[in-house]
Short mmCIF file of C-alpha atoms in Angstrom, two decimals:
data_model
loop_
_atom_site.label_atom_id
_atom_site.label_comp_id
_atom_site.label_asym_id
_atom_site.label_seq_id
_atom_site.Cartn_x
_atom_site.Cartn_y
_atom_site.Cartn_z
CA MET A 12 -57.77 4.00 69.26
CA VAL A 13 -58.49 0.99 66.88
CA GLY A 14 -60.78 3.60 64.90
CA LYS A 15 -57.82 5.97 64.43
CA ASN A 16 -55.52 3.39 62.95
CA GLN A 17 -57.91 1.75 60.64
CA GLU A 18 -58.43 5.19 59.36
CA SER A 19 -54.66 5.89 59.03
CA LYS A 20 -54.49 2.52 57.07
CA ARG A 21 -57.32 3.38 55.05
CA GLN A 22 -55.77 6.66 53.97
CA LYS A 23 -52.58 5.12 53.10
CA ALA A 24 -54.22 2.46 51.11
CA GLU A 25 -55.69 5.85 48.98
CA ALA A 26 -52.34 7.54 48.59
CA THR A 27 -50.77 4.43 47.57
CA PRO A 28 -52.32 4.70 44.12
CA THR A 29 -51.77 8.16 43.53
CA ARG A 30 -48.03 7.94 44.21
CA SER A 31 -47.81 5.05 41.69
CA ALA A 32 -49.56 7.11 39.27
CA LEU A 33 -47.33 10.14 39.93
CA LEU A 34 -44.39 8.02 39.46
CA ASP A 35 -45.62 6.51 36.34
CA ILE A 36 -46.13 10.00 35.06
CA CYS A 37 -42.41 11.28 35.83
CA CYS A 38 -40.96 8.09 34.38
CA LEU A 39 -42.98 8.14 31.06
CA TRP A 40 -43.19 11.75 30.12
CA PRO A 41 -39.66 11.77 28.80
CA VAL A 42 -40.48 9.08 26.50
CA VAL A 43 -43.67 10.87 25.32
CA LEU A 44 -41.99 14.19 24.66
CA SER A 45 -39.24 12.29 22.68
CA GLN A 46 -41.49 10.50 20.52
CA PRO A 47 -42.28 13.38 18.21
CA ALA A 48 -38.48 13.84 17.83
CA VAL A 49 -38.03 10.12 17.08
CA THR A 50 -40.75 10.26 14.40
CA GLN A 51 -39.09 13.28 12.83
CA ALA A 52 -35.59 11.60 12.91
CA GLN A 53 -37.18 8.42 10.80
CA ASP A 54 -39.16 10.38 8.47
CA THR A 55 -35.85 12.58 7.85
CA ALA A 56 -33.95 9.13 7.07
CA ALA A 57 -36.44 8.25 4.96
CA MET A 58 -36.14 11.43 2.95
CA LEU A 59 -32.12 10.93 2.61
CA SER A 60 -32.15 9.18 -0.89
CA LEU A 61 -28.83 7.35 -1.35
CA GLU A 62 -29.77 6.50 -4.95
CA ASN A 63 -30.58 9.80 -6.54
CA GLY A 64 -27.61 11.24 -8.21
CA ALA A 65 -25.64 8.52 -7.56
CA LEU A 66 -22.79 7.48 -10.03
CA PHE A 67 -21.67 3.76 -10.97
CA VAL A 68 -17.81 4.26 -10.62
CA PHE A 69 -15.33 1.93 -11.83
CA HIS A 70 -12.14 3.23 -10.50
CA PRO A 71 -12.29 1.09 -7.13
CA PHE A 72 -13.04 -1.99 -9.14
CA PHE A 73 -9.48 -1.51 -11.26
CA VAL A 74 -7.82 -0.57 -8.38
CA HIS A 75 -7.83 -3.86 -6.29
CA PHE A 76 -6.94 -5.64 -9.76
CA ALA A 77 -3.85 -3.48 -10.11
CA ILE A 78 -2.65 -3.68 -6.50
CA ALA A 79 -3.05 -7.49 -6.49
CA LEU A 80 -1.98 -8.44 -9.80
CA LEU A 81 1.17 -5.78 -9.58
CA LEU A 82 2.27 -7.26 -6.03
CA PHE A 83 1.57 -11.04 -6.76
CA GLY A 84 3.12 -11.17 -10.28
CA PHE A 85 6.24 -9.52 -9.39
CA ALA A 86 6.73 -11.82 -6.10
CA VAL A 87 5.85 -14.87 -8.34
CA ASP A 88 8.21 -14.23 -11.25
CA TRP A 89 11.12 -13.19 -8.80
CA LEU A 90 10.82 -16.43 -6.83
CA GLY A 91 10.63 -18.26 -10.13
CA SER A 92 13.62 -16.54 -10.88
CA MET A 93 15.82 -17.41 -8.13
CA PHE A 94 15.07 -21.08 -8.06
CA GLU A 95 14.71 -21.48 -11.81
CA GLN A 96 11.18 -22.51 -12.48
CA GLU A 97 10.40 -21.30 -15.61
CA GLN A 98 6.49 -21.97 -15.30
CA ALA A 99 6.35 -19.78 -12.18
CA GLN A 100 7.93 -17.06 -14.09
CA TYR A 101 5.64 -17.28 -16.96
CA GLY A 102 2.79 -17.03 -14.70
CA GLY A 103 4.41 -14.24 -12.67
CA ARG A 104 4.99 -12.65 -15.57
CA LEU A 105 1.47 -12.81 -17.15
CA CYS A 106 0.07 -11.45 -13.64
CA PHE A 107 2.59 -8.73 -13.53
CA LEU A 108 1.25 -7.56 -17.22
CA ALA A 109 -1.94 -7.75 -16.34
CA GLY A 110 -1.36 -5.64 -13.14
CA VAL A 111 0.10 -2.59 -15.58
CA ALA A 112 -3.04 -3.06 -17.79
CA ALA A 113 -5.32 -2.60 -14.63
CA LEU A 114 -3.08 0.20 -13.21
CA GLY A 115 -3.57 2.10 -16.57
CA LEU A 116 -7.18 1.52 -16.36
CA ALA A 117 -7.02 2.57 -12.73
CA VAL A 118 -5.44 6.01 -13.51
CA MET A 119 -7.79 6.51 -16.49
CA SER A 120 -11.12 5.77 -14.65
CA GLY A 121 -9.75 7.87 -11.58
CA TRP A 122 -8.91 10.87 -13.91
CA ILE A 123 -12.37 10.25 -15.51
CA GLU A 124 -14.41 10.23 -12.33
CA GLN A 125 -12.37 13.27 -10.85
CA GLU A 126 -13.60 15.49 -14.06
CA LEU A 127 -17.03 14.33 -13.77
CA PRO A 128 -19.36 16.80 -11.91
CA ARG A 129 -20.28 15.27 -8.32
CA PRO A 130 -22.13 16.54 -5.35
CA PRO A 131 -19.71 19.09 -2.94
CA SER A 132 -18.63 17.52 0.26
CA VAL A 133 -17.83 19.23 3.42
CA PHE A 134 -14.20 17.63 3.62
CA ASP A 135 -13.46 18.75 0.02
CA ASP A 136 -10.97 21.33 1.25
CA ALA A 137 -9.22 19.02 3.67
CA MET A 138 -8.65 16.28 1.29
CA GLN A 139 -7.06 18.12 -1.30
CA THR A 140 -3.33 17.81 -0.07
CA VAL A 141 -4.30 14.02 -0.16
CA LEU A 142 -5.84 14.12 -3.53
CA PHE A 143 -3.04 15.83 -4.83
CA ARG A 144 -0.67 13.25 -3.64
CA HIS A 145 -2.57 10.40 -4.55
CA GLU A 146 -3.58 11.60 -8.31
CA TYR A 147 0.03 12.27 -9.29
CA LEU A 148 1.72 9.43 -7.64
CA GLY A 149 -0.91 7.24 -9.56
CA TYR A 150 0.32 9.08 -12.93
CA GLY A 151 3.99 8.59 -12.01
CA LEU A 152 3.66 4.86 -11.05
CA PHE A 153 1.98 4.21 -14.17
CA ALA A 154 4.80 5.61 -16.11
CA PHE A 155 7.08 3.65 -14.16
CA PHE A 156 5.62 0.14 -14.28
CA LEU A 157 4.99 0.71 -17.86
CA VAL A 158 8.85 0.99 -18.46
CA LEU A 159 9.28 -2.25 -16.20
CA ALA A 160 6.87 -4.19 -18.41
CA VAL A 161 8.83 -2.91 -21.56
CA ILE A 162 12.11 -4.01 -19.76
CA ARG A 163 10.46 -7.54 -18.47
CA LEU A 164 9.15 -8.49 -22.07
CA ARG A 165 12.95 -7.98 -23.43
CA VAL A 166 14.65 -9.72 -20.35
CA PRO A 167 14.13 -13.70 -20.82
CA GLY A 168 15.70 -16.18 -18.10
CA ARG A 169 16.77 -15.02 -14.82
CA LEU A 170 15.85 -11.54 -13.86
CA PRO A 171 18.80 -9.12 -13.38
CA VAL A 172 19.48 -7.39 -9.99
CA LEU A 173 18.42 -3.98 -11.15
CA TYR A 174 14.92 -4.89 -12.43
CA VAL A 175 14.50 -6.79 -9.12
CA ALA A 176 15.34 -3.52 -6.87
CA LEU A 177 13.35 -1.29 -9.08
CA GLY A 178 10.23 -3.87 -8.99
CA MET A 179 11.08 -3.82 -5.07
CA LEU A 180 11.04 0.26 -5.39
CA GLY A 181 7.58 0.09 -7.41
CA ALA A 182 5.96 -2.39 -5.06
CA ILE A 183 7.11 0.24 -2.22
CA GLY A 184 5.11 2.80 -4.19
CA VAL A 185 2.10 0.67 -5.00
CA VAL A 186 1.75 0.35 -1.20
CA MET A 187 1.96 4.05 -0.45
CA GLN A 188 -0.67 4.70 -3.24
CA GLY A 189 -3.00 2.46 -1.66
CA TYR A 190 -2.54 4.14 2.00
CA LEU A 191 -3.45 7.14 0.14
CA GLY A 192 -6.52 5.93 -1.56
CA GLY A 193 -7.58 4.52 1.85
CA GLU A 194 -7.12 7.88 3.51
CA LEU A 195 -9.21 9.46 0.96
CA VAL A 196 -12.07 7.01 1.29
CA TYR A 197 -12.09 6.02 4.97
CA ARG A 198 -11.14 9.53 6.39
CA TYR A 199 -12.44 11.95 4.04
CA GLY A 200 -15.31 9.98 2.56
CA ALA A 201 -13.84 10.64 -1.31
CA GLY A 202 -16.65 9.68 -3.51
CA VAL A 203 -19.00 7.92 -0.63
CA ARG A 204 -22.68 8.69 -1.48
CA ALA A 205 -23.88 9.00 1.83
CA VAL A 206 -21.01 11.45 2.81
CA GLN A 207 -22.16 13.48 -0.30
CA VAL A 208 -26.12 13.38 0.72
CA LEU A 209 -24.97 14.57 4.58
CA SER A 210 -23.01 17.30 3.19
CA GLU A 211 -25.77 18.51 1.07
CA ARG A 212 -28.01 19.07 4.28
CA VAL A 213 -25.47 20.52 6.11
CA THR A 214 -24.89 23.06 3.74
CA SER A 215 -28.13 23.86 3.22
CA SER A 216 -28.53 24.23 6.92
CA GLU A 217 -25.41 26.54 7.30
CA GLN A 218 -27.13 28.81 4.40
CA LYS A 219 -30.24 29.11 6.15
CA GLN A 220 -28.68 29.95 9.54
CA ALA A 221 -26.22 32.30 7.71
CA LEU A 222 -29.58 33.93 6.09
CA LYS A 223 -30.97 34.23 9.30
CA ARG A 224 -27.97 36.16 10.74
CA CYS A 225 -27.93 38.23 7.98
CA SER A 226 -31.54 39.42 8.24
CA LYS A 227 -30.85 40.18 12.11
CA ALA A 228 -27.84 42.28 11.08
CA CYS A 229 -29.64 44.22 8.20
CA ALA A 230 -32.41 44.68 10.78
CA GLY A 231 -29.76 45.93 13.14
CA GLY A 232 -28.33 48.24 10.70
CA GLN A 233 -25.03 45.85 11.07
CA ILE A 234 -24.55 44.84 7.79
CA GLY A 235 -20.94 44.25 8.00
CA THR A 236 -21.11 41.76 10.49
CA ALA A 237 -23.04 39.58 8.50
CA HIS A 238 -21.73 35.67 8.01
CA PRO A 239 -19.52 35.24 5.07
CA ALA A 240 -21.26 32.36 3.83
CA VAL A 241 -24.10 35.09 3.09
CA SER A 242 -22.40 36.31 0.04
CA SER A 243 -22.24 32.85 -1.58
CA ALA A 244 -26.15 32.41 -0.58
CA LEU A 245 -27.11 35.44 -1.95
CA ASN A 246 -24.85 35.68 -4.69
CA PRO A 247 -24.41 32.62 -6.21
CA THR A 248 -21.70 31.68 -9.01
CA PHE A 249 -22.92 30.29 -12.41
#
């Protein structure tokens, strides 16, 4: 009886390392199998260069000065007019005029950068409506504030009520313009180099898949069922 108990303990002791080894293999095999995928992802991330084809843009630089100087200058000028503070009015007027100049540079730089060739983005079609509103509201605001600047240069002393009302209306327009610009950048990634690089990779992957579907459809005699992107991939327009 004692011999049987000792034999059973010995068999259990021999089976324990085997079970531990099996458990280790079961726990570690997902990590081992995923290692090539992690290495491939790291290599892919290293291949994504954000420097190649990047353009130094001036539009965001001028936009922030335009928004800050216009709103701050108008507010200080108005408060100085209310409390009859000539120095405050003088400083506010200078800031306001500088803001109008910055707005003109922002409009000009935005138009130039829009006309420059740039890599396509997968969100180009989705952002067209917002881009249209942002562009033409910018033109309108520049013309509006240019007229206000001419009026301000010819109005000494206390500001007329009509001028203040028009300035508030223009300030609302500036806020709306800033919102549209934020939508273009933070929702659609307009002008963001990382979005452009990823869009290039997505477009290349879609074209490869479309070509594969086309080859399968052609092999099966179903040319009409090929993906629509095949025509653009096989017959590029210049």
